Amino acid sequence: QVQLVESGGGLVQAGGSLRLSCAASGRIYTIGDMAWFRQAPGNQRELVASISSGGDTNYADSVKGRFTISRDNAKKTVYLQMNSLKPEDTAVYYCNVDRMTTQTGPLFGSWGQGTQVTVSS
């Protein structure tokens, strides 16, 4: 049984910081690209940041210079360090893994349950 478990969301004042974590649990042999998406009420889900299996990163223009995505392959975990938070960062944040190989076979397009981030002005 494989799942993505997110943590770290919460309420923070503008200018503050949060670190989101998403850990893949279960017997997993390999993990491909990992990413964070977010969705605010009334908006489409958007890509915030991604990190390849080799460590290459990509960021939405709106978060460049403020957010940092990283991964710990030994812990099967992806992180999103969010600094200088703005009210417009308020959203539900979801982690995504494009592909995993597991004891029972491959998984594609896995999602976490989402974690709420609220930034007050």
mmCIF file of C-alpha atoms in Angstrom:
data_model
loop_
_atom_site.group_PDB
_atom_site.id
_atom_site.type_symbol
_atom_site.label_atom_id
_atom_site.label_comp_id
_atom_site.label_asym_id
_atom_site.label_seq_id
_atom_site.Cartn_x
_atom_site.Cartn_y
_atom_site.Cartn_z
ATOM 1 C CA GLN A 1 0.000 0.000 0.000
ATOM 2 C CA VAL A 2 1.498 3.321 -1.119
ATOM 3 C CA GLN A 3 0.284 6.790 -0.218
ATOM 4 C CA LEU A 4 1.511 10.380 -0.042
ATOM 5 C CA VAL A 5 1.155 11.993 3.375
ATOM 6 C CA GLU A 6 1.397 15.778 3.568
ATOM 7 C CA SER A 7 2.050 17.962 6.589
ATOM 8 C CA GLY A 8 3.155 21.459 7.527
ATOM 9 C CA GLY A 9 0.260 23.628 6.442
ATOM 10 C CA GLY A 10 -1.245 26.219 8.709
ATOM 11 C CA LEU A 11 -1.916 29.876 9.349
ATOM 12 C CA VAL A 12 0.917 32.372 9.078
ATOM 13 C CA GLN A 13 1.245 36.135 8.872
ATOM 14 C CA ALA A 14 2.363 37.823 5.682
ATOM 15 C CA GLY A 15 6.136 37.782 5.502
ATOM 16 C CA GLY A 16 6.353 34.579 7.489
ATOM 17 C CA SER A 17 7.492 31.100 6.534
ATOM 18 C CA LEU A 18 6.194 27.556 6.399
ATOM 19 C CA ARG A 19 7.724 24.273 5.332
ATOM 20 C CA LEU A 20 5.514 21.658 3.740
ATOM 21 C CA SER A 21 6.459 17.996 3.694
ATOM 22 C CA CYS A 22 5.104 15.111 1.672
ATOM 23 C CA ALA A 23 6.309 11.607 2.408
ATOM 24 C CA ALA A 24 5.662 8.569 0.280
ATOM 25 C CA SER A 25 4.955 5.525 2.415
ATOM 26 C CA GLY A 26 5.010 1.871 1.518
ATOM 27 C CA ARG A 27 7.427 -0.384 -0.291
ATOM 28 C CA ILE A 28 8.752 1.875 -3.050
ATOM 29 C CA TYR A 29 11.754 1.178 -5.224
ATOM 30 C CA THR A 30 12.004 4.340 -7.295
ATOM 31 C CA ILE A 31 10.382 7.773 -7.342
ATOM 32 C CA GLY A 32 10.329 10.006 -10.387
ATOM 33 C CA ASP A 33 9.649 13.721 -10.573
ATOM 34 C CA MET A 34 7.994 15.304 -7.544
ATOM 35 C CA ALA A 35 6.032 18.534 -7.478
ATOM 36 C CA TRP A 36 3.851 20.866 -5.469
ATOM 37 C CA PHE A 37 0.606 22.263 -6.839
ATOM 38 C CA ARG A 38 -1.843 24.648 -5.243
ATOM 39 C CA GLN A 39 -5.469 25.545 -5.696
ATOM 40 C CA ALA A 40 -7.254 28.557 -4.271
ATOM 41 C CA PRO A 41 -11.063 28.794 -4.193
ATOM 42 C CA GLY A 42 -12.376 29.639 -7.646
ATOM 43 C CA ASN A 43 -8.995 29.062 -9.276
ATOM 44 C CA GLN A 44 -7.481 26.280 -11.320
ATOM 45 C CA ARG A 45 -4.908 24.021 -9.775
ATOM 46 C CA GLU A 46 -1.491 25.404 -10.684
ATOM 47 C CA LEU A 47 2.029 24.070 -10.588
ATOM 48 C CA VAL A 48 4.085 25.799 -7.906
ATOM 49 C CA ALA A 49 7.388 23.944 -8.105
ATOM 50 C CA SER A 50 8.814 20.678 -9.350
ATOM 51 C CA ILE A 51 11.982 18.708 -8.830
ATOM 52 C CA SER A 52 13.231 15.914 -11.025
ATOM 53 C CA SER A 53 14.714 12.664 -9.854
ATOM 54 C CA GLY A 54 18.098 14.207 -10.679
ATOM 55 C CA GLY A 55 17.444 17.352 -8.641
ATOM 56 C CA ASP A 56 16.579 19.833 -11.391
ATOM 57 C CA THR A 57 14.023 22.369 -10.164
ATOM 58 C CA ASN A 58 11.371 24.540 -11.739
ATOM 59 C CA TYR A 59 9.255 27.297 -10.158
ATOM 60 C CA ALA A 60 6.223 29.305 -11.038
ATOM 61 C CA ASP A 61 7.136 32.934 -11.654
ATOM 62 C CA SER A 62 4.972 33.999 -8.732
ATOM 63 C CA VAL A 63 7.101 32.107 -6.201
ATOM 64 C CA LYS A 64 10.605 32.413 -7.633
ATOM 65 C CA GLY A 65 13.030 33.696 -5.049
ATOM 66 C CA ARG A 66 10.649 32.911 -2.190
ATOM 67 C CA PHE A 67 9.976 29.158 -2.350
ATOM 68 C CA THR A 68 12.446 26.292 -2.496
ATOM 69 C CA ILE A 69 11.593 22.721 -3.402
ATOM 70 C CA SER A 70 13.856 19.907 -2.273
ATOM 71 C CA ARG A 71 13.765 16.154 -1.872
ATOM 72 C CA ASP A 72 15.279 13.534 0.354
ATOM 73 C CA ASN A 73 15.314 10.294 -1.563
ATOM 74 C CA ALA A 74 16.316 8.239 1.477
ATOM 75 C CA LYS A 75 13.198 9.486 3.274
ATOM 76 C CA LYS A 76 11.084 9.407 0.097
ATOM 77 C CA THR A 77 10.010 12.938 0.925
ATOM 78 C CA VAL A 78 9.589 16.195 -0.960
ATOM 79 C CA TYR A 79 9.634 19.556 0.817
ATOM 80 C CA LEU A 80 8.492 23.040 -0.026
ATOM 81 C CA GLN A 81 10.143 25.800 1.978
ATOM 82 C CA MET A 82 7.977 28.892 1.677
ATOM 83 C CA ASN A 83 9.437 32.220 2.762
ATOM 84 C CA SER A 84 8.168 35.783 2.493
ATOM 85 C CA LEU A 85 4.626 34.492 2.256
ATOM 86 C CA LYS A 86 1.949 36.703 0.766
ATOM 87 C CA PRO A 87 -1.835 36.574 1.158
ATOM 88 C CA GLU A 88 -2.077 35.492 -2.475
ATOM 89 C CA ASP A 89 -0.199 32.313 -1.550
ATOM 90 C CA THR A 90 -3.273 31.186 0.371
ATOM 91 C CA ALA A 91 -4.432 27.893 -1.130
ATOM 92 C CA VAL A 92 -4.633 24.171 -0.625
ATOM 93 C CA TYR A 93 -1.244 22.728 -1.513
ATOM 94 C CA TYR A 94 -0.972 19.258 -3.048
ATOM 95 C CA CYS A 95 2.089 17.146 -3.644
ATOM 96 C CA ASN A 96 2.398 15.003 -6.728
ATOM 97 C CA VAL A 97 4.650 12.200 -7.875
ATOM 98 C CA ASP A 98 4.585 11.485 -11.579
ATOM 99 C CA ARG A 99 5.668 7.864 -11.267
ATOM 100 C CA MET A 100 6.734 5.349 -8.645
ATOM 101 C CA THR A 101 7.709 1.730 -8.864
ATOM 102 C CA THR A 102 6.455 -0.383 -5.998
ATOM 103 C CA GLN A 103 6.455 -3.947 -4.786
ATOM 104 C CA THR A 104 3.316 -4.644 -6.793
ATOM 105 C CA GLY A 105 4.014 -2.551 -9.879
ATOM 106 C CA PRO A 106 4.171 1.006 -11.182
ATOM 107 C CA LEU A 107 2.047 3.946 -10.061
ATOM 108 C CA PHE A 108 1.450 7.060 -12.143
ATOM 109 C CA GLY A 109 0.136 10.478 -11.202
ATOM 110 C CA SER A 110 -0.084 10.064 -7.418
ATOM 111 C CA TRP A 111 -1.474 12.904 -5.293
ATOM 112 C CA GLY A 112 -1.427 13.815 -1.644
ATOM 113 C CA GLN A 113 -4.602 14.768 0.177
ATOM 114 C CA GLY A 114 -3.767 18.472 0.284
ATOM 115 C CA THR A 115 -2.801 20.769 3.127
ATOM 116 C CA GLN A 116 -4.247 24.226 3.752
ATOM 117 C CA VAL A 117 -1.947 27.233 3.791
ATOM 118 C CA THR A 118 -3.497 30.507 4.907
ATOM 119 C CA VAL A 119 -1.519 33.755 4.889
ATOM 120 C CA SER A 120 -3.032 36.671 6.758
ATOM 121 C CA SER A 121 -2.343 40.278 5.823
#
